[in-house]
Short mmCIF file of C-alpha atoms in Angstrom, two decimals:
data_model
loop_
_atom_site.label_atom_id
_atom_site.label_comp_id
_atom_site.label_asym_id
_atom_site.label_seq_id
_atom_site.Cartn_x
_atom_site.Cartn_y
_atom_site.Cartn_z
CA UNK A 138 142.17 54.34 -153.11
CA UNK A 139 143.09 51.25 -155.14
CA UNK A 140 146.82 50.45 -155.42
CA UNK A 141 148.12 47.80 -157.81
CA UNK A 142 151.60 46.24 -157.73
CA UNK A 143 154.34 47.89 -159.82
CA UNK A 144 157.61 46.66 -161.34
CA UNK A 145 159.71 49.73 -160.59
CA UNK A 146 159.65 53.41 -159.68
CA UNK A 147 161.75 55.88 -161.69
CA UNK A 148 162.08 59.60 -162.16
CA UNK A 149 162.64 62.89 -160.39
CA UNK A 150 160.22 64.57 -157.99
CA UNK A 151 159.89 67.27 -155.39
CA UNK A 152 157.73 66.64 -152.33
CA UNK A 153 155.52 69.15 -150.49
CA UNK A 154 157.03 71.63 -148.06
CA UNK A 155 158.05 70.55 -144.58
CA UNK A 156 154.99 70.43 -142.33
CA UNK A 157 156.83 71.38 -139.12
CA UNK A 158 158.58 74.37 -140.73
CA UNK A 159 155.37 75.56 -142.44
CA UNK A 160 153.47 75.62 -139.11
CA UNK A 161 156.26 77.50 -137.34
CA UNK A 162 156.67 80.06 -140.14
CA UNK A 163 153.02 81.14 -139.74
CA UNK A 164 153.22 81.26 -135.94
CA UNK A 165 156.47 83.23 -135.75
CA UNK A 166 155.54 85.41 -138.73
CA UNK A 167 152.32 86.37 -136.92
CA UNK A 168 154.08 87.48 -133.71
CA UNK A 169 156.99 89.13 -135.56
CA UNK A 170 156.94 92.78 -136.66
CA UNK A 171 156.51 93.38 -140.38
CA UNK A 172 155.97 91.07 -143.33
CA UNK A 173 157.02 87.42 -143.45
CA UNK A 174 156.94 85.78 -146.88
CA UNK A 175 156.93 81.97 -147.02
CA UNK A 176 157.58 80.03 -150.24
CA UNK A 177 157.22 76.24 -150.59
CA UNK A 178 154.53 76.29 -147.88
CA UNK A 179 152.71 73.00 -147.32
CA UNK A 180 149.09 73.52 -148.40
CA UNK A 181 147.94 70.55 -146.30
CA UNK A 182 144.91 70.61 -144.02
CA UNK A 183 146.97 70.88 -140.80
CA UNK A 184 148.99 73.90 -141.89
CA UNK A 185 145.88 75.60 -143.29
CA UNK A 186 144.31 75.14 -139.83
CA UNK A 187 147.23 77.13 -138.36
CA UNK A 188 146.63 79.93 -140.89
CA UNK A 189 142.90 80.05 -140.03
CA UNK A 190 143.63 80.20 -136.29
CA UNK A 191 145.96 83.19 -136.71
CA UNK A 192 143.50 84.94 -139.01
CA UNK A 193 140.93 84.52 -136.21
CA UNK A 194 143.50 86.20 -133.93
CA UNK A 195 143.51 89.25 -136.22
CA UNK A 196 146.55 88.54 -138.41
CA UNK A 197 146.13 89.31 -142.15
CA UNK A 198 147.48 86.31 -144.08
CA UNK A 199 147.41 86.01 -147.89
CA UNK A 200 147.68 82.61 -149.57
CA UNK A 201 148.66 82.44 -153.24
CA UNK A 202 149.61 79.06 -154.74
CA UNK A 203 152.51 77.85 -152.53
CA UNK A 204 153.36 81.33 -151.23
CA UNK A 205 152.03 82.72 -147.96
CA UNK A 206 152.37 86.36 -146.87
CA UNK A 207 151.91 87.11 -143.17
CA UNK A 208 151.46 90.68 -141.94
CA UNK A 209 152.87 90.27 -138.44
CA UNK A 210 151.74 92.51 -135.58
CA UNK A 211 154.43 91.83 -133.00
CA UNK A 212 154.65 89.71 -129.86
CA UNK A 213 151.57 91.24 -128.26
CA UNK A 214 149.72 92.21 -131.44
CA UNK A 215 147.28 89.32 -131.53
CA UNK A 216 143.60 90.22 -130.98
CA UNK A 217 141.13 88.42 -128.72
CA UNK A 218 139.36 85.83 -130.90
CA UNK A 219 135.62 86.24 -131.43
CA UNK A 220 135.16 82.45 -131.56
CA UNK A 221 136.78 79.19 -130.46
CA UNK A 222 140.01 78.46 -132.33
CA UNK A 223 139.58 75.23 -134.30
CA UNK A 224 142.84 73.38 -135.03
CA UNK A 225 141.15 70.61 -137.05
CA UNK A 226 143.36 67.50 -136.86
CA UNK A 227 146.59 69.36 -136.03
CA UNK A 228 148.36 68.41 -132.80
CA UNK A 229 151.21 70.79 -133.69
CA UNK A 230 148.81 73.74 -133.96
CA UNK A 231 147.08 73.20 -130.62
CA UNK A 232 150.22 72.42 -128.62
CA UNK A 233 152.46 75.18 -130.00
CA UNK A 234 149.75 77.86 -130.04
CA UNK A 235 149.04 77.15 -126.37
CA UNK A 236 152.54 78.44 -125.58
CA UNK A 237 151.90 81.72 -127.43
CA UNK A 238 148.35 82.21 -126.16
CA UNK A 239 149.38 81.64 -122.51
CA UNK A 240 151.19 85.00 -122.55
CA UNK A 241 148.56 87.17 -124.27
CA UNK A 242 146.36 89.79 -122.61
CA UNK A 243 143.11 87.98 -123.47
CA UNK A 244 141.34 84.65 -123.04
CA UNK A 245 141.00 82.06 -125.77
CA UNK A 246 139.65 78.58 -126.30
CA UNK A 247 141.23 75.87 -128.50
CA UNK A 248 139.59 72.73 -129.80
CA UNK A 249 139.85 70.31 -132.72
CA UNK A 250 138.28 67.30 -134.35
CA UNK A 251 137.34 64.02 -132.61
CA UNK A 252 140.92 62.70 -132.93
CA UNK A 253 142.47 65.82 -131.35
CA UNK A 254 139.98 65.66 -128.49
CA UNK A 255 141.39 62.26 -127.52
CA UNK A 256 145.06 63.26 -127.69
CA UNK A 257 146.99 64.05 -124.47
CA UNK A 258 147.39 67.75 -123.64
CA UNK A 259 148.67 67.61 -120.06
CA UNK A 260 152.21 67.15 -121.42
CA UNK A 261 152.15 70.83 -122.50
CA UNK A 262 149.62 72.11 -119.96
CA UNK A 263 151.77 71.04 -116.96
CA UNK A 264 155.00 72.90 -117.93
CA UNK A 265 153.04 75.96 -119.12
CA UNK A 266 151.27 76.06 -115.75
CA UNK A 267 154.70 75.97 -114.08
CA UNK A 268 155.51 79.12 -116.10
CA UNK A 269 152.40 80.79 -114.65
CA UNK A 270 149.91 79.99 -117.41
CA UNK A 271 146.24 79.71 -116.50
CA UNK A 272 144.94 76.78 -118.57
CA UNK A 273 141.93 74.62 -117.99
CA UNK A 274 140.42 71.87 -120.07
CA UNK A 275 138.54 68.61 -120.10
CA UNK A 276 139.49 66.42 -117.11
CA UNK A 277 141.61 69.23 -115.62
CA UNK A 278 143.51 69.95 -118.83
CA UNK A 279 144.20 66.36 -119.88
CA UNK A 280 142.26 66.90 -123.10
CA UNK A 281 140.91 69.75 -125.18
CA UNK A 282 138.91 71.95 -125.47
CA UNK A 283 141.53 74.04 -123.66
CA UNK A 284 140.59 77.37 -122.11
CA UNK A 285 143.56 79.75 -121.73
CA UNK A 286 143.55 83.01 -119.79
CA UNK A 287 146.63 85.02 -120.77
CA UNK A 288 148.99 85.76 -117.86
CA UNK A 289 152.50 87.16 -117.25
CA UNK A 290 154.89 84.19 -117.48
CA UNK A 291 158.21 83.35 -115.81
CA UNK A 292 161.12 81.23 -117.03
CA UNK A 293 161.44 77.68 -115.71
CA UNK A 294 163.98 74.87 -115.54
CA UNK A 295 162.26 71.85 -117.12
CA UNK A 296 163.34 68.26 -117.61
CA UNK A 297 161.37 66.84 -120.54
CA UNK A 298 160.05 63.39 -119.51
CA UNK A 299 160.10 62.25 -123.17
CA UNK A 300 161.84 63.71 -126.22
CA UNK A 301 158.99 65.66 -127.83
CA UNK A 302 159.43 68.56 -130.24
CA UNK A 303 155.84 69.69 -129.65
CA UNK A 304 156.23 69.92 -125.86
CA UNK A 305 159.64 71.57 -126.15
CA UNK A 306 158.29 74.06 -128.73
CA UNK A 307 155.26 75.02 -126.63
CA UNK A 308 157.63 75.91 -123.77
CA UNK A 309 160.07 77.73 -126.07
CA UNK A 310 157.33 79.86 -127.65
CA UNK A 311 156.04 80.76 -124.18
CA UNK A 312 159.62 81.57 -123.11
CA UNK A 313 159.77 84.43 -125.65
CA UNK A 314 157.39 86.29 -123.30
CA UNK A 315 158.63 84.96 -119.94
CA UNK A 316 160.60 86.84 -117.31
CA UNK A 317 164.10 85.36 -117.04
CA UNK A 318 165.75 82.41 -118.75
CA UNK A 319 163.99 79.16 -119.56
CA UNK A 320 166.16 76.02 -119.47
CA UNK A 321 164.96 72.77 -121.03
CA UNK A 322 166.80 69.46 -120.70
CA UNK A 323 165.97 66.83 -123.34
CA UNK A 324 166.44 63.08 -122.73
CA UNK A 325 167.36 62.76 -126.44
CA UNK A 326 167.50 65.28 -129.31
CA UNK A 327 164.10 65.99 -130.92
CA UNK A 328 163.51 68.05 -134.05
CA UNK A 329 164.92 71.55 -133.58
CA UNK A 330 163.01 73.60 -136.18
CA UNK A 331 161.64 75.92 -133.47
CA UNK A 332 165.11 76.77 -132.18
CA UNK A 333 166.45 77.41 -135.70
CA UNK A 334 163.50 79.56 -136.76
CA UNK A 335 163.18 81.58 -133.54
CA UNK A 336 166.84 82.57 -133.92
CA UNK A 337 166.31 83.31 -137.64
CA UNK A 338 163.57 85.79 -136.59
CA UNK A 339 165.91 87.40 -134.02
CA UNK A 340 165.39 85.24 -130.94
CA UNK A 341 167.94 84.13 -128.36
CA UNK A 342 168.03 80.34 -128.02
CA UNK A 343 171.30 78.58 -127.28
CA UNK A 344 171.77 74.80 -127.30
CA UNK A 345 174.61 72.88 -125.71
CA UNK A 346 174.34 69.10 -125.94
CA UNK A 347 170.89 68.27 -124.54
CA UNK A 348 170.42 71.60 -122.71
CA UNK A 349 168.45 74.40 -124.39
CA UNK A 350 168.51 77.93 -122.94
CA UNK A 351 165.97 80.49 -124.14
CA UNK A 352 165.91 84.17 -123.20
CA UNK A 353 162.90 86.49 -123.60
CA UNK A 354 162.93 88.93 -126.52
CA UNK A 355 161.69 92.48 -127.04
CA UNK A 356 160.71 91.77 -130.62
CA UNK A 357 160.97 89.39 -133.57
CA UNK A 358 161.34 90.67 -137.15
CA UNK A 359 159.55 89.35 -140.24
CA UNK A 360 161.67 87.22 -142.60
CA UNK A 361 161.71 85.53 -146.01
CA UNK A 362 161.39 81.76 -145.47
CA UNK A 363 162.01 79.07 -148.10
CA UNK A 364 160.46 75.84 -146.85
CA UNK A 365 162.36 72.73 -148.01
CA UNK A 366 160.60 69.50 -148.99
CA UNK A 367 159.43 67.41 -146.02
CA UNK A 368 161.65 64.38 -145.35
CA UNK A 369 158.60 62.67 -143.82
CA UNK A 370 156.86 62.94 -147.22
CA UNK A 371 160.04 61.94 -149.08
CA UNK A 372 160.26 58.81 -146.87
CA UNK A 373 157.43 57.05 -148.75
CA UNK A 374 159.17 57.45 -152.10
CA UNK A 375 162.56 56.50 -150.64
CA UNK A 376 160.98 53.28 -149.35
CA UNK A 377 159.22 52.61 -152.68
CA UNK A 378 162.45 52.97 -154.68
CA UNK A 379 164.32 50.69 -152.25
CA UNK A 380 161.83 47.80 -152.31
CA UNK A 381 160.95 47.83 -156.04
CA UNK A 382 163.63 46.29 -158.30
CA UNK A 383 165.34 48.33 -161.06
CA UNK A 384 164.30 51.63 -159.47
CA UNK A 385 166.19 54.92 -159.36
CA UNK A 386 164.67 58.08 -157.96
CA UNK A 387 165.92 61.64 -157.34
CA UNK A 388 163.98 63.63 -154.73
CA UNK A 389 164.99 67.28 -154.95
CA UNK A 390 165.25 69.99 -152.29
CA UNK A 391 164.53 67.93 -149.16
CA UNK A 392 165.19 69.12 -145.59
CA UNK A 393 167.86 66.88 -144.05
CA UNK A 394 168.01 68.39 -140.57
CA UNK A 395 170.09 66.00 -138.40
CA UNK A 396 167.25 65.84 -135.86
CA UNK A 397 164.98 64.49 -138.64
CA UNK A 398 167.22 62.30 -140.83
CA UNK A 399 166.83 59.05 -138.85
CA UNK A 400 165.02 57.50 -141.83
CA UNK A 401 168.21 57.75 -143.91
CA UNK A 402 170.35 56.38 -141.06
CA UNK A 403 168.05 53.38 -140.60
CA UNK A 404 167.67 52.55 -144.29
CA UNK A 405 171.47 52.72 -144.69
CA UNK A 406 171.75 50.35 -141.69
CA UNK A 407 169.44 48.05 -143.65
CA UNK A 408 171.73 48.17 -146.71
CA UNK A 409 170.08 50.97 -148.70
CA UNK A 410 171.79 52.72 -151.62
CA UNK A 411 171.05 56.37 -150.75
CA UNK A 412 173.17 59.42 -151.63
CA UNK A 413 172.78 63.06 -150.54
CA UNK A 414 173.67 65.44 -153.38
CA UNK A 415 173.94 69.24 -153.61
CA UNK A 416 174.01 69.70 -149.80
CA UNK A 417 173.41 73.28 -148.68
CA UNK A 418 171.84 75.49 -145.97
CA UNK A 419 168.58 77.36 -146.56
CA UNK A 420 167.15 79.76 -143.91
CA UNK A 421 169.24 77.97 -141.28
CA UNK A 422 168.03 74.49 -142.33
CA UNK A 423 170.23 71.82 -144.01
CA UNK A 424 168.84 70.81 -147.44
CA UNK A 425 169.91 68.24 -150.07
CA UNK A 426 168.76 66.24 -153.10
CA UNK A 427 168.28 62.54 -152.26
CA UNK A 428 169.22 59.86 -154.82
CA UNK A 429 167.81 56.39 -154.09
CA UNK A 430 168.37 53.09 -155.92
CA UNK A 431 166.79 49.64 -155.45
CA UNK A 432 168.49 47.72 -152.67
CA UNK A 433 168.40 44.31 -151.01
CA UNK A 434 167.41 45.34 -147.50
CA UNK A 435 168.11 43.33 -144.35
CA UNK A 436 166.54 43.56 -140.89
CA UNK A 437 167.84 45.86 -138.18
CA UNK A 438 167.11 47.06 -134.64
CA UNK A 439 165.73 50.57 -134.19
CA UNK A 440 165.45 52.24 -130.78
CA UNK A 441 166.91 54.68 -128.28
CA UNK A 442 167.96 58.15 -129.42
CA UNK A 443 167.15 57.32 -133.06
CA UNK A 444 163.40 57.17 -132.38
CA UNK A 445 162.73 60.95 -132.05
CA UNK A 446 164.61 61.44 -135.35
CA UNK A 447 162.19 59.20 -137.27
CA UNK A 448 159.02 58.99 -135.17
CA UNK A 449 156.75 59.91 -138.11
CA UNK A 450 158.54 57.54 -140.49
CA UNK A 451 158.15 54.35 -138.41
CA UNK A 452 154.97 53.25 -140.27
CA UNK A 453 156.74 53.31 -143.65
CA UNK A 454 159.86 51.67 -142.18
CA UNK A 455 157.57 48.86 -140.98
CA UNK A 456 156.13 48.53 -144.50
CA UNK A 457 159.61 48.35 -146.08
CA UNK A 458 160.85 45.91 -143.38
CA UNK A 459 158.25 43.37 -144.59
CA UNK A 460 160.38 43.01 -147.76
CA UNK A 461 163.77 42.93 -145.97
CA UNK A 462 165.70 39.72 -145.22
CA UNK A 463 165.59 38.82 -141.53
CA UNK A 464 164.05 40.44 -138.46
CA UNK A 465 163.47 44.13 -137.81
CA UNK A 466 162.84 45.18 -134.20
CA UNK A 467 161.37 48.61 -133.44
CA UNK A 468 161.41 49.58 -129.74
CA UNK A 469 161.21 52.67 -127.46
CA UNK A 470 158.44 54.03 -129.71
CA UNK A 471 155.60 54.42 -127.16
CA UNK A 472 155.02 57.93 -128.58
CA UNK A 473 153.41 56.26 -131.62
CA UNK A 474 150.41 55.34 -129.46
CA UNK A 475 149.32 58.99 -129.16
CA UNK A 476 149.55 60.10 -132.79
CA UNK A 477 146.55 60.49 -135.16
CA UNK A 478 145.95 56.81 -134.45
CA UNK A 479 147.79 54.29 -132.26
CA UNK A 480 150.29 53.70 -135.06
CA UNK A 481 151.78 50.58 -133.48
CA UNK A 482 148.38 48.93 -133.34
CA UNK A 483 147.13 50.17 -136.71
CA UNK A 484 150.23 49.23 -138.73
CA UNK A 485 150.41 45.75 -137.14
CA UNK A 486 146.70 45.13 -137.74
CA UNK A 487 146.68 46.29 -141.39
CA UNK A 488 150.01 44.73 -142.47
CA UNK A 489 148.79 41.43 -140.96
CA UNK A 490 145.77 41.61 -143.28
CA UNK A 491 148.29 41.75 -146.15
CA UNK A 492 150.05 38.62 -144.87
CA UNK A 493 152.94 40.24 -142.97
CA UNK A 494 154.62 38.38 -140.13
CA UNK A 495 154.45 41.24 -137.62
CA UNK A 496 153.95 41.34 -133.85
CA UNK A 497 152.92 44.26 -131.64
CA UNK A 498 154.98 44.95 -128.51
CA UNK A 499 154.43 47.46 -125.68
CA UNK A 500 156.77 49.99 -127.26
CA UNK A 501 157.01 48.99 -130.91
CA UNK A 502 156.85 45.96 -133.21
CA UNK A 503 158.81 42.96 -134.49
CA UNK A 504 158.73 42.26 -138.22
CA UNK A 505 159.91 39.01 -139.80
CA UNK A 506 160.85 40.14 -143.30
CA UNK A 507 161.01 38.57 -146.79
CA UNK A 508 157.41 37.32 -146.63
CA UNK A 509 155.57 38.24 -149.81
CA UNK A 510 152.53 40.37 -149.08
CA UNK A 511 149.16 40.06 -150.79
CA UNK A 512 146.73 42.75 -151.84
CA UNK A 513 143.93 43.24 -149.33
CA UNK A 514 141.22 45.57 -148.01
CA UNK A 515 142.90 47.80 -145.44
CA UNK A 516 141.86 50.74 -143.28
CA UNK A 517 143.72 54.03 -142.80
CA UNK A 518 142.03 54.86 -139.46
CA UNK A 519 141.91 58.41 -140.89
CA UNK A 520 145.69 58.59 -140.29
CA UNK A 521 147.59 60.08 -143.22
CA UNK A 522 150.87 58.33 -142.42
CA UNK A 523 149.17 54.94 -142.09
CA UNK A 524 147.38 55.42 -145.46
CA UNK A 525 150.60 56.34 -147.31
CA UNK A 526 152.64 53.57 -145.66
CA UNK A 527 150.07 50.96 -146.69
CA UNK A 528 150.17 52.30 -150.25
CA UNK A 529 153.95 51.69 -150.34
CA UNK A 530 153.53 48.16 -148.95
CA UNK A 531 150.93 47.54 -151.68
CA UNK A 532 153.36 48.38 -154.51
CA UNK A 533 155.10 45.02 -154.12
CA UNK A 534 152.14 42.96 -152.89
CA UNK A 535 150.45 40.36 -155.06
CA UNK A 536 147.12 41.70 -156.30
CA UNK A 537 145.05 44.79 -155.68
CA UNK A 538 144.99 46.68 -152.36
CA UNK A 539 142.07 48.91 -151.40
CA UNK A 540 142.84 51.58 -148.79
CA UNK A 541 139.67 52.86 -147.11
CA UNK A 542 139.41 56.50 -145.97
CA UNK A 543 142.55 57.34 -147.95
CA UNK A 544 141.59 61.02 -148.40
CA UNK A 545 143.24 61.66 -145.00
CA UNK A 546 146.51 62.06 -146.99
CA UNK A 547 145.31 65.67 -147.53
CA UNK A 548 146.58 66.41 -144.01
CA UNK A 549 150.23 66.40 -145.12
CA UNK A 550 150.48 65.38 -148.80
CA UNK A 551 147.38 66.25 -150.87
CA UNK A 552 148.98 65.09 -154.17
CA UNK A 553 150.44 61.85 -152.81
CA UNK A 554 148.52 59.42 -155.00
CA UNK A 555 148.88 61.46 -158.20
CA UNK A 556 152.62 61.83 -157.50
CA UNK A 557 152.91 58.07 -157.03
CA UNK A 558 151.01 57.46 -160.27
CA UNK A 559 153.27 59.85 -162.21
CA UNK A 560 156.34 57.82 -161.21
#
């Protein structure tokens, strides 16, 4: 994709449905009783992989435009798959499904593309084994393919070593089937879409501070789910409007869950003019319209408990920080090393090609802002968030930027480039 510099960004848009909520709606709809209807579903490659996996497990799922209808068969209604379940590039699919499949009455095998086969799985395999799951995989379960033999499970008391919504969610989905309570202690709050949606379907999850208590259920009931726009997708346009002069942008119907809104907190710390309008609750999730105006940004320090609230947005924060006055320090973000690419390494390497003053650290990066960037040939590393972040950096660079392997944006935002062009 070729991106040329622009003077401003103006208009009103909606962004695709929240990726995390779309995944969970299919999973919970499949193990609930009755019909679950999902509107605003993200038709990205990752979420479509989740649909295909549950179809392979015998669940009838109809897809029509942005509406998905799931004919749920109950907690134990899944059928033994006739083939290996292929999650494509989706870490959410493989990790969360492992929790559900651990409790079934059949065996299954999960695998994915080359990227997924390099991503760490022991972080979910270890706690699921503590619950009684029988899981094996490459190098003793460190990597997929994962082979799961369904077993009766028991509740556990688990201290999460790192704040990870995927690990927490794998345990919580398994806990629906487990005997006794499951207690999870988080070191910092991570996104809580699983807790909200399980309860919306009739589950019993209680949270007090950083302690989450989940009780097994006899059944879940199909629901109508409206998926809000994904704040991770909105983040690129928020950044674009902030760094381009004379810009004003309204992004409608965006999920602003407090475990996900770190991007707004950080940009406001940096001096951003951002307003939340028309705030409301939709299917248990906080939603708002986001109004953004051009702003003179300044450097800031990002770390600690903020990191889980913006882990997916760090690449675009790094891109925006290149145009801020002063130094931006990002730390405590080791989790970025095990995403679709090592996002610390890839963002530092590609922004450097554009002339950024940016240094990689063990757990993040240091960006010296207010250096003008120049158009360059850059590589996405087949990572959708890297590709989109580089496109935003390119909007204020001098000259043309070519982003190689940019079609990876289909994973979470298939219309990203056409949406950008429209504005």
